[in-house]
JSON list of C-alpha atoms and ligand atoms in Angstrom, two decimals:
[
{"chain": "A", "resi": 702, "resn": "MET", "atom": "CA", "xyz": [144.27, 36.22, 31.07]},
{"chain": "A", "resi": 703, "resn": "LYS", "atom": "CA", "xyz": [146.61, 39.27, 30.22]},
{"chain": "A", "resi": 704, "resn": "LEU", "atom": "CA", "xyz": [144.46, 42.04, 31.77]},
{"chain": "A", "resi": 705, "resn": "LEU", "atom": "CA", "xyz": [144.37, 40.27, 34.89]},
{"chain": "A", "resi": 706, "resn": "LYS", "atom": "CA", "xyz": [148.16, 39.62, 35.04]},
{"chain": "A", "resi": 707, "resn": "GLU", "atom": "CA", "xyz": [148.72, 43.37, 34.48]},
{"chain": "A", "resi": 708, "resn": "HIS", "atom": "CA", "xyz": [146.48, 44.39, 37.32]},
{"chain": "A", "resi": 709, "resn": "ILE", "atom": "CA", "xyz": [148.19, 41.82, 39.68]},
{"chain": "A", "resi": 710, "resn": "SER", "atom": "CA", "xyz": [151.69, 43.10, 38.41]},
{"chain": "A", "resi": 711, "resn": "HIS", "atom": "CA", "xyz": [150.87, 46.64, 38.91]},
{"chain": "A", "resi": 712, "resn": "SER", "atom": "CA", "xyz": [148.74, 46.67, 41.93]},
{"chain": "A", "resi": 713, "resn": "GLY", "atom": "CA", "xyz": [149.46, 43.36, 43.89]},
{"chain": "A", "resi": 714, "resn": "ARG", "atom": "CA", "xyz": [151.52, 43.50, 47.07]},
{"chain": "A", "resi": 715, "resn": "VAL", "atom": "CA", "xyz": [153.40, 40.49, 48.53]},
{"chain": "A", "resi": 716, "resn": "ILE", "atom": "CA", "xyz": [153.02, 39.45, 52.10]},
{"chain": "A", "resi": 717, "resn": "GLY", "atom": "CA", "xyz": [155.83, 37.37, 53.41]},
{"chain": "A", "resi": 718, "resn": "ASN", "atom": "CA", "xyz": [156.40, 34.74, 50.88]},
{"chain": "A", "resi": 719, "resn": "ASP", "atom": "CA", "xyz": [152.99, 33.24, 50.14]},
{"chain": "A", "resi": 720, "resn": "ILE", "atom": "CA", "xyz": [150.34, 36.02, 50.38]},
{"chain": "A", "resi": 721, "resn": "LEU", "atom": "CA", "xyz": [149.24, 38.07, 47.32]},
{"chain": "A", "resi": 722, "resn": "LYS", "atom": "CA", "xyz": [147.28, 41.20, 48.54]},
{"chain": "A", "resi": 723, "resn": "VAL", "atom": "CA", "xyz": [144.88, 42.59, 45.72]},
{"chain": "A", "resi": 724, "resn": "ASP", "atom": "CA", "xyz": [142.69, 44.71, 47.74]},
{"chain": "A", "resi": 725, "resn": "SER", "atom": "CA", "xyz": [142.92, 47.69, 45.33]},
{"chain": "A", "resi": 726, "resn": "PHE", "atom": "CA", "xyz": [140.80, 45.61, 42.54]},
{"chain": "A", "resi": 727, "resn": "LEU", "atom": "CA", "xyz": [139.70, 42.22, 43.83]},
{"chain": "A", "resi": 728, "resn": "ASN", "atom": "CA", "xyz": [139.38, 41.85, 47.64]},
{"chain": "A", "resi": 729, "resn": "HIS", "atom": "CA", "xyz": [138.25, 45.24, 49.05]},
{"chain": "A", "resi": 730, "resn": "GLN", "atom": "CA", "xyz": [137.75, 47.74, 46.17]},
{"chain": "A", "resi": 731, "resn": "MET", "atom": "CA", "xyz": [136.33, 46.00, 43.19]},
{"chain": "A", "resi": 732, "resn": "ASP", "atom": "CA", "xyz": [137.12, 46.85, 39.64]},
{"chain": "A", "resi": 733, "resn": "ILE", "atom": "CA", "xyz": [133.82, 45.90, 38.04]},
{"chain": "A", "resi": 734, "resn": "GLY", "atom": "CA", "xyz": [135.33, 46.35, 34.33]},
{"chain": "A", "resi": 735, "resn": "LEU", "atom": "CA", "xyz": [137.79, 43.77, 35.30]},
{"chain": "A", "resi": 736, "resn": "PHE", "atom": "CA", "xyz": [135.31, 41.43, 36.95]},
{"chain": "A", "resi": 737, "resn": "GLN", "atom": "CA", "xyz": [133.16, 41.58, 33.67]},
{"chain": "A", "resi": 738, "resn": "GLU", "atom": "CA", "xyz": [136.21, 40.28, 31.87]},
{"chain": "A", "resi": 739, "resn": "ILE", "atom": "CA", "xyz": [136.92, 37.63, 34.26]},
{"chain": "A", "resi": 740, "resn": "GLY", "atom": "CA", "xyz": [133.25, 36.61, 33.98]},
{"chain": "A", "resi": 741, "resn": "GLN", "atom": "CA", "xyz": [133.48, 36.60, 29.95]},
{"chain": "A", "resi": 742, "resn": "GLU", "atom": "CA", "xyz": [136.56, 34.45, 30.38]},
{"chain": "A", "resi": 743, "resn": "PHE", "atom": "CA", "xyz": [135.03, 32.00, 32.60]},
{"chain": "A", "resi": 744, "resn": "LYS", "atom": "CA", "xyz": [132.16, 31.78, 30.44]},
{"chain": "A", "resi": 745, "resn": "ARG", "atom": "CA", "xyz": [134.26, 30.97, 27.46]},
{"chain": "A", "resi": 746, "resn": "ARG", "atom": "CA", "xyz": [136.14, 28.26, 29.04]},
{"chain": "A", "resi": 747, "resn": "PHE", "atom": "CA", "xyz": [133.09, 26.75, 30.13]},
{"chain": "A", "resi": 748, "resn": "SER", "atom": "CA", "xyz": [130.75, 27.58, 27.29]},
{"chain": "A", "resi": 749, "resn": "GLU", "atom": "CA", "xyz": [130.31, 23.77, 26.36]},
{"chain": "A", "resi": 750, "resn": "ASN", "atom": "CA", "xyz": [128.70, 23.01, 29.70]},
{"chain": "A", "resi": 751, "resn": "LYS", "atom": "CA", "xyz": [125.02, 23.64, 30.50]},
{"chain": "A", "resi": 752, "resn": "ILE", "atom": "CA", "xyz": [125.66, 25.29, 33.92]},
{"chain": "A", "resi": 753, "resn": "THR", "atom": "CA", "xyz": [122.59, 25.46, 36.30]},
{"chain": "A", "resi": 754, "resn": "LYS", "atom": "CA", "xyz": [124.41, 27.04, 39.32]},
{"chain": "A", "resi": 755, "resn": "ILE", "atom": "CA", "xyz": [127.49, 29.02, 40.47]},
{"chain": "A", "resi": 756, "resn": "LEU", "atom": "CA", "xyz": [128.74, 28.06, 43.66]},
{"chain": "A", "resi": 757, "resn": "THR", "atom": "CA", "xyz": [131.10, 30.26, 45.71]},
{"chain": "A", "resi": 758, "resn": "ILE", "atom": "CA", "xyz": [132.05, 31.04, 49.45]},
{"chain": "A", "resi": 759, "resn": "GLU", "atom": "CA", "xyz": [131.54, 34.20, 51.13]},
{"chain": "A", "resi": 760, "resn": "ALA", "atom": "CA", "xyz": [132.82, 36.97, 51.04]},
{"chain": "A", "resi": 761, "resn": "SER", "atom": "CA", "xyz": [135.12, 37.53, 48.30]},
{"chain": "A", "resi": 762, "resn": "GLY", "atom": "CA", "xyz": [133.73, 34.89, 45.80]},
{"chain": "A", "resi": 763, "resn": "ILE", "atom": "CA", "xyz": [130.44, 36.62, 45.80]},
{"chain": "A", "resi": 764, "resn": "GLY", "atom": "CA", "xyz": [131.03, 39.49, 43.68]},
{"chain": "A", "resi": 765, "resn": "ILE", "atom": "CA", "xyz": [132.85, 37.59, 41.25]},
{"chain": "A", "resi": 766, "resn": "ALA", "atom": "CA", "xyz": [130.33, 34.76, 41.13]},
{"chain": "A", "resi": 767, "resn": "CYS", "atom": "CA", "xyz": [127.57, 37.40, 40.45]},
{"chain": "A", "resi": 768, "resn": "ILE", "atom": "CA", "xyz": [129.23, 39.38, 37.67]},
{"chain": "A", "resi": 769, "resn": "THR", "atom": "CA", "xyz": [130.03, 35.80, 36.29]},
{"chain": "A", "resi": 770, "resn": "ALA", "atom": "CA", "xyz": [126.75, 34.47, 36.39]},
{"chain": "A", "resi": 771, "resn": "GLN", "atom": "CA", "xyz": [125.27, 37.30, 34.01]},
{"chain": "A", "resi": 772, "resn": "TYR", "atom": "CA", "xyz": [127.24, 35.75, 30.95]},
{"chain": "A", "resi": 773, "resn": "PHE", "atom": "CA", "xyz": [125.52, 32.23, 31.46]},
{"chain": "A", "resi": 774, "resn": "ASP", "atom": "CA", "xyz": [121.98, 31.62, 30.83]},
{"chain": "A", "resi": 775, "resn": "ASN", "atom": "CA", "xyz": [119.52, 31.64, 33.81]},
{"chain": "A", "resi": 776, "resn": "VAL", "atom": "CA", "xyz": [122.23, 30.69, 36.45]},
{"chain": "A", "resi": 777, "resn": "LYS", "atom": "CA", "xyz": [121.77, 31.28, 39.90]},
{"chain": "A", "resi": 778, "resn": "VAL", "atom": "CA", "xyz": [124.58, 32.19, 42.36]},
{"chain": "A", "resi": 779, "resn": "VAL", "atom": "CA", "xyz": [124.58, 30.25, 45.59]},
{"chain": "A", "resi": 780, "resn": "PHE", "atom": "CA", "xyz": [127.36, 31.20, 48.20]},
{"chain": "A", "resi": 781, "resn": "ALA", "atom": "CA", "xyz": [128.12, 29.00, 51.15]},
{"chain": "A", "resi": 782, "resn": "LYS", "atom": "CA", "xyz": [127.66, 30.78, 54.56]},
{"chain": "A", "resi": 783, "resn": "LYS", "atom": "CA", "xyz": [130.50, 30.75, 56.95]},
{"chain": "A", "resi": 784, "resn": "ASN", "atom": "CA", "xyz": [128.39, 31.55, 60.26]},
{"chain": "A", "resi": 785, "resn": "SER", "atom": "CA", "xyz": [125.50, 29.88, 61.46]},
{"chain": "A", "resi": 786, "resn": "ALA", "atom": "CA", "xyz": [122.59, 32.32, 61.40]},
{"chain": "A", "resi": 787, "resn": "ARG", "atom": "CA", "xyz": [119.10, 31.62, 63.19]},
{"chain": "A", "resi": 788, "resn": "ASN", "atom": "CA", "xyz": [117.43, 32.36, 59.80]},
{"chain": "A", "resi": 789, "resn": "LEU", "atom": "CA", "xyz": [119.40, 29.84, 58.07]},
{"chain": "A", "resi": 790, "resn": "ASN", "atom": "CA", "xyz": [117.05, 26.64, 57.51]},
{"chain": "A", "resi": 791, "resn": "SER", "atom": "CA", "xyz": [118.23, 23.82, 59.66]},
{"chain": "A", "resi": 792, "resn": "GLU", "atom": "CA", "xyz": [118.36, 21.35, 56.75]},
{"chain": "A", "resi": 793, "resn": "VAL", "atom": "CA", "xyz": [121.78, 22.24, 55.32]},
{"chain": "A", "resi": 794, "resn": "TYR", "atom": "CA", "xyz": [124.69, 20.75, 53.71]},
{"chain": "A", "resi": 795, "resn": "GLU", "atom": "CA", "xyz": [127.73, 21.42, 55.97]},
{"chain": "A", "resi": 796, "resn": "SER", "atom": "CA", "xyz": [131.60, 20.87, 55.38]},
{"chain": "A", "resi": 797, "resn": "GLN", "atom": "CA", "xyz": [134.54, 21.98, 57.86]},
{"chain": "A", "resi": 798, "resn": "VAL", "atom": "CA", "xyz": [137.31, 24.24, 56.11]},
{"chain": "A", "resi": 799, "resn": "PHE", "atom": "CA", "xyz": [140.72, 25.27, 57.07]},
{"chain": "A", "resi": 800, "resn": "SER", "atom": "CA", "xyz": [141.22, 29.01, 56.62]},
{"chain": "A", "resi": 801, "resn": "PHE", "atom": "CA", "xyz": [144.83, 29.55, 54.88]},
{"chain": "A", "resi": 802, "resn": "THR", "atom": "CA", "xyz": [144.60, 33.29, 55.85]},
{"chain": "A", "resi": 803, "resn": "LYS", "atom": "CA", "xyz": [142.94, 33.07, 59.28]},
{"chain": "A", "resi": 804, "resn": "ASP", "atom": "CA", "xyz": [144.80, 29.90, 60.40]},
{"chain": "A", "resi": 805, "resn": "ALA", "atom": "CA", "xyz": [141.73, 28.29, 61.72]},
{"chain": "A", "resi": 806, "resn": "HIS", "atom": "CA", "xyz": [138.83, 25.93, 60.98]},
{"chain": "A", "resi": 807, "resn": "TYR", "atom": "CA", "xyz": [135.45, 26.99, 60.37]},
{"chain": "A", "resi": 808, "resn": "ASN", "atom": "CA", "xyz": [132.15, 25.35, 59.15]},
{"chain": "A", "resi": 809, "resn": "ILE", "atom": "CA", "xyz": [130.55, 26.31, 55.48]},
{"chain": "A", "resi": 810, "resn": "ARG", "atom": "CA", "xyz": [126.92, 25.53, 55.06]},
{"chain": "A", "resi": 811, "resn": "VAL", "atom": "CA", "xyz": [124.29, 25.77, 52.10]},
{"chain": "A", "resi": 812, "resn": "ASP", "atom": "CA", "xyz": [120.72, 25.28, 52.58]},
{"chain": "A", "resi": 813, "resn": "LYS", "atom": "CA", "xyz": [119.54, 22.02, 51.05]},
{"chain": "A", "resi": 814, "resn": "ASN", "atom": "CA", "xyz": [116.77, 23.72, 49.10]},
{"chain": "A", "resi": 815, "resn": "TYR", "atom": "CA", "xyz": [119.63, 25.40, 46.88]},
{"chain": "A", "resi": 816, "resn": "LEU", "atom": "CA", "xyz": [121.65, 22.54, 45.43]},
{"chain": "A", "resi": 817, "resn": "SER", "atom": "CA", "xyz": [120.11, 19.12, 44.07]},
{"chain": "A", "resi": 818, "resn": "PRO", "atom": "CA", "xyz": [121.04, 16.32, 41.83]},
{"chain": "A", "resi": 819, "resn": "VAL", "atom": "CA", "xyz": [119.76, 18.01, 38.99]},
{"chain": "A", "resi": 820, "resn": "ASP", "atom": "CA", "xyz": [122.22, 20.81, 39.12]},
{"chain": "A", "resi": 821, "resn": "ASN", "atom": "CA", "xyz": [125.54, 21.13, 37.19]},
{"chain": "A", "resi": 822, "resn": "VAL", "atom": "CA", "xyz": [127.72, 23.38, 39.28]},
{"chain": "A", "resi": 823, "resn": "LEU", "atom": "CA", "xyz": [130.40, 25.67, 38.44]},
{"chain": "A", "resi": 824, "resn": "ILE", "atom": "CA", "xyz": [132.50, 26.54, 41.45]},
{"chain": "A", "resi": 825, "resn": "ILE", "atom": "CA", "xyz": [134.03, 29.93, 41.48]},
{"chain": "A", "resi": 826, "resn": "ASP", "atom": "CA", "xyz": [136.61, 31.33, 44.04]},
{"chain": "A", "resi": 827, "resn": "ASP", "atom": "CA", "xyz": [138.92, 34.41, 44.09]},
{"chain": "A", "resi": 828, "resn": "PHE", "atom": "CA", "xyz": [142.26, 32.55, 45.26]},
{"chain": "A", "resi": 829, "resn": "LEU", "atom": "CA", "xyz": [143.21, 28.96, 45.14]},
{"chain": "A", "resi": 830, "resn": "ALA", "atom": "CA", "xyz": [145.93, 28.23, 47.88]},
{"chain": "A", "resi": 831, "resn": "ASN", "atom": "CA", "xyz": [145.85, 24.80, 49.44]},
{"chain": "A", "resi": 832, "resn": "GLY", "atom": "CA", "xyz": [142.39, 23.91, 48.11]},
{"chain": "A", "resi": 833, "resn": "ASN", "atom": "CA", "xyz": [140.59, 23.98, 51.41]},
{"chain": "A", "resi": 834, "resn": "ALA", "atom": "CA", "xyz": [137.69, 26.36, 50.61]},
{"chain": "A", "resi": 835, "resn": "VAL", "atom": "CA", "xyz": [137.20, 24.59, 47.13]},
{"chain": "A", "resi": 836, "resn": "LEU", "atom": "CA", "xyz": [137.62, 20.95, 48.64]},
{"chain": "A", "resi": 837, "resn": "GLY", "atom": "CA", "xyz": [134.73, 22.17, 51.23]},
{"chain": "A", "resi": 838, "resn": "LEU", "atom": "CA", "xyz": [132.47, 23.44, 48.27]},
{"chain": "A", "resi": 839, "resn": "LEU", "atom": "CA", "xyz": [133.18, 20.06, 46.52]},
{"chain": "A", "resi": 840, "resn": "ASP", "atom": "CA", "xyz": [132.29, 18.06, 49.50]},
{"chain": "A", "resi": 841, "resn": "ILE", "atom": "CA", "xyz": [128.97, 20.17, 49.79]},
{"chain": "A", "resi": 842, "resn": "THR", "atom": "CA", "xyz": [128.38, 19.20, 45.96]},
{"chain": "A", "resi": 843, "resn": "LYS", "atom": "CA", "xyz": [129.00, 15.59, 46.68]},
{"chain": "A", "resi": 844, "resn": "GLN", "atom": "CA", "xyz": [126.44, 15.65, 49.49]},
{"chain": "A", "resi": 845, "resn": "ALA", "atom": "CA", "xyz": [123.87, 17.18, 47.44]},
{"chain": "A", "resi": 846, "resn": "LYS", "atom": "CA", "xyz": [124.61, 14.70, 44.59]},
{"chain": "A", "resi": 847, "resn": "SER", "atom": "CA", "xyz": [125.07, 17.54, 41.99]},
{"chain": "A", "resi": 848, "resn": "GLN", "atom": "CA", "xyz": [127.28, 17.18, 39.04]},
{"chain": "A", "resi": 849, "resn": "VAL", "atom": "CA", "xyz": [130.32, 19.64, 38.97]},
{"chain": "A", "resi": 850, "resn": "ALA", "atom": "CA", "xyz": [131.14, 21.04, 35.48]},
{"chain": "A", "resi": 851, "resn": "GLY", "atom": "CA", "xyz": [134.56, 22.45, 37.01]},
{"chain": "A", "resi": 852, "resn": "VAL", "atom": "CA", "xyz": [136.30, 25.01, 39.29]},
{"chain": "A", "resi": 853, "resn": "GLY", "atom": "CA", "xyz": [137.18, 28.62, 38.23]},
{"chain": "A", "resi": 854, "resn": "ILE", "atom": "CA", "xyz": [139.69, 30.39, 40.09]},
{"chain": "A", "resi": 855, "resn": "VAL", "atom": "CA", "xyz": [140.68, 34.00, 39.48]},
{"chain": "A", "resi": 856, "resn": "ILE", "atom": "CA", "xyz": [144.14, 33.74, 40.93]},
{"chain": "A", "resi": 857, "resn": "GLU", "atom": "CA", "xyz": [146.02, 30.27, 41.69]},
{"chain": "A", "resi": 858, "resn": "LYS", "atom": "CA", "xyz": [149.24, 30.23, 43.73]},
{"chain": "A", "resi": 859, "resn": "SER", "atom": "CA", "xyz": [150.43, 27.12, 41.90]},
{"chain": "A", "resi": 860, "resn": "PHE", "atom": "CA", "xyz": [153.13, 26.50, 44.34]},
{"chain": "A", "resi": 861, "resn": "GLN", "atom": "CA", "xyz": [150.59, 25.47, 46.87]},
{"chain": "A", "resi": 862, "resn": "THR", "atom": "CA", "xyz": [148.81, 22.15, 47.33]},
{"chain": "A", "resi": 863, "resn": "GLY", "atom": "CA", "xyz": [145.35, 23.13, 46.02]},
{"chain": "A", "resi": 864, "resn": "ARG", "atom": "CA", "xyz": [145.85, 22.47, 42.34]},
{"chain": "A", "resi": 865, "resn": "ASP", "atom": "CA", "xyz": [146.99, 19.05, 42.66]},
{"chain": "A", "resi": 866, "resn": "LEU", "atom": "CA", "xyz": [144.39, 18.23, 45.49]},
{"chain": "A", "resi": 867, "resn": "ILE", "atom": "CA", "xyz": [141.48, 19.21, 43.05]},
{"chain": "A", "resi": 868, "resn": "LEU", "atom": "CA", "xyz": [143.04, 17.36, 39.77]},
{"chain": "A", "resi": 869, "resn": "LYS", "atom": "CA", "xyz": [143.43, 14.25, 41.94]},
{"chain": "A", "resi": 870, "resn": "GLN", "atom": "CA", "xyz": [139.35, 14.38, 42.41]},
{"chain": "A", "resi": 871, "resn": "ASN", "atom": "CA", "xyz": [139.37, 14.47, 38.76]},
{"chain": "A", "resi": 872, "resn": "VAL", "atom": "CA", "xyz": [137.66, 17.83, 38.67]},
{"chain": "A", "resi": 873, "resn": "ARG", "atom": "CA", "xyz": [138.33, 20.36, 35.87]},
{"chain": "A", "resi": 874, "resn": "LEU", "atom": "CA", "xyz": [140.24, 23.52, 36.94]},
{"chain": "A", "resi": 875, "resn": "GLU", "atom": "CA", "xyz": [140.43, 26.70, 35.23]},
{"chain": "A", "resi": 876, "resn": "SER", "atom": "CA", "xyz": [142.64, 29.31, 36.75]},
{"chain": "A", "resi": 877, "resn": "LEU", "atom": "CA", "xyz": [142.94, 32.87, 34.81]},
{"chain": "A", "resi": 878, "resn": "ALA", "atom": "CA", "xyz": [146.22, 33.90, 36.54]},
{"chain": "A", "resi": 879, "resn": "LYS", "atom": "CA", "xyz": [148.86, 31.15, 37.67]},
{"chain": "A", "resi": 880, "resn": "ILE", "atom": "CA", "xyz": [151.49, 32.46, 40.16]},
{"chain": "A", "resi": 881, "resn": "GLU", "atom": "CA", "xyz": [154.68, 30.24, 40.31]},
{"chain": "A", "resi": 882, "resn": "SER", "atom": "CA", "xyz": [156.33, 32.02, 43.09]},
{"chain": "A", "resi": 883, "resn": "LEU", "atom": "CA", "xyz": [155.95, 35.18, 45.39]},
{"chain": "A", "resi": 884, "resn": "ALA", "atom": "CA", "xyz": [159.46, 34.48, 47.04]},
{"chain": "A", "resi": 885, "resn": "GLY", "atom": "CA", "xyz": [161.42, 37.53, 47.89]},
{"chain": "A", "resi": 886, "resn": "GLY", "atom": "CA", "xyz": [158.27, 39.64, 47.41]},
{"chain": "A", "resi": 887, "resn": "ILE", "atom": "CA", "xyz": [158.74, 39.09, 43.47]},
{"chain": "A", "resi": 888, "resn": "ILE", "atom": "CA", "xyz": [155.62, 38.00, 41.60]},
{"chain": "A", "resi": 889, "resn": "SER", "atom": "CA", "xyz": [156.26, 35.53, 38.80]},
{"chain": "A", "resi": 890, "resn": "PHE", "atom": "CA", "xyz": [153.65, 34.01, 36.68]},
{"chain": "A", "resi": 891, "resn": "ILE", "atom": "CA", "xyz": [153.59, 30.47, 35.09]},
{"chain": "A", "resi": 892, "resn": "ASP", "atom": "CA", "xyz": [152.77, 31.69, 31.61]},
{"chain": "B", "resi": 733, "resn": "5GP", "atom": "P1", "xyz": [142.66, 27.67, 50.22]},
{"chain": "B", "resi": 733, "resn": "5GP", "atom": "O1", "xyz": [141.52, 27.32, 50.94]},
{"chain": "B", "resi": 733, "resn": "5GP", "atom": "O2", "xyz": [142.99, 27.37, 48.68]},
{"chain": "B", "resi": 733, "resn": "5GP", "atom": "O3", "xyz": [143.97, 27.38, 51.08]},
{"chain": "B", "resi": 733, "resn": "5GP", "atom": "O4", "xyz": [142.81, 29.35, 50.32]},
{"chain": "B", "resi": 733, "resn": "5GP", "atom": "C1", "xyz": [141.68, 29.98, 49.43]},
{"chain": "B", "resi": 733, "resn": "5GP", "atom": "C2", "xyz": [141.09, 30.98, 50.31]},
{"chain": "B", "resi": 733, "resn": "5GP", "atom": "O5", "xyz": [141.92, 31.82, 51.02]},
{"chain": "B", "resi": 733, "resn": "5GP", "atom": "C3", "xyz": [140.46, 31.96, 49.28]},
{"chain": "B", "resi": 733, "resn": "5GP", "atom": "O6", "xyz": [139.16, 31.93, 49.27]},
{"chain": "B", "resi": 733, "resn": "5GP", "atom": "C4", "xyz": [141.09, 33.38, 49.79]},
{"chain": "B", "resi": 733, "resn": "5GP", "atom": "O7", "xyz": [139.86, 34.01, 50.32]},
{"chain": "B", "resi": 733, "resn": "5GP", "atom": "C5", "xyz": [142.13, 33.02, 50.76]},
{"chain": "B", "resi": 733, "resn": "5GP", "atom": "N1", "xyz": [143.50, 33.26, 50.27]},
{"chain": "B", "resi": 733, "resn": "5GP", "atom": "C6", "xyz": [144.30, 32.31, 50.26]},
{"chain": "B", "resi": 733, "resn": "5GP", "atom": "N2", "xyz": [145.53, 32.76, 49.62]},
{"chain": "B", "resi": 733, "resn": "5GP", "atom": "C7", "xyz": [145.58, 34.18, 49.47]},
{"chain": "B", "resi": 733, "resn": "5GP", "atom": "C8", "xyz": [146.23, 35.17, 49.27]},
{"chain": "B", "resi": 733, "resn": "5GP", "atom": "O8", "xyz": [147.43, 34.98, 48.88]},
{"chain": "B", "resi": 733, "resn": "5GP", "atom": "N3", "xyz": [145.76, 36.41, 49.19]},
{"chain": "B", "resi": 733, "resn": "5GP", "atom": "C9", "xyz": [144.42, 36.54, 49.37]},
{"chain": "B", "resi": 733, "resn": "5GP", "atom": "N4", "xyz": [143.85, 37.87, 49.18]},
{"chain": "B", "resi": 733, "resn": "5GP", "atom": "N5", "xyz": [143.44, 35.56, 49.85]},
{"chain": "B", "resi": 733, "resn": "5GP", "atom": "C10", "xyz": [144.09, 34.39, 50.03]}
]
């Protein structure tokens, strides 16, 4: 997606050899015009699928998922919660995730009322690195016996393991920008 790649090239900052910081338009300040283009692109790519729910993970996935949902018919957004809260129903689907950026494990939870076997789910997230967040969300859809139409990622770091792990599960993966390398602080795209 050309517009997204322009934003990444212009405003992305590389940390070390494998972290891309895009706080000015995606992860802190949010560029809603760009989010709308992203949402429309996800809709184009999944237009054949009758999606009933968009599933994401807090926090950065939520904004993208909400804007994307506006381009689908009557689709609700469910986000997996990272912290156990007293007001969360005790009937939850739960999975453990290893955080690439925080270097620690955490649990994600989704109330059983919000995912079921009648759902056809589109999983959305901001980044794909080693795939742990998406694998945790896929695990939750398995527990709920929901169908999965696919995974939509804004920025895939294709040099990490996430892509292969998702494809190995026979799940469709659509990434809007694919990064081949961040080595030496230089952002290079696959296509
Ligand atoms: P994974 O679970 O695929 O290893 O990592 C994906 C999650 O980690 C994303 O939800 C995202 O929040 C975070 N993440 C991974 N790599 C990056 C990165 O290079 N930049 C930013 N901003 N977040 C990342």
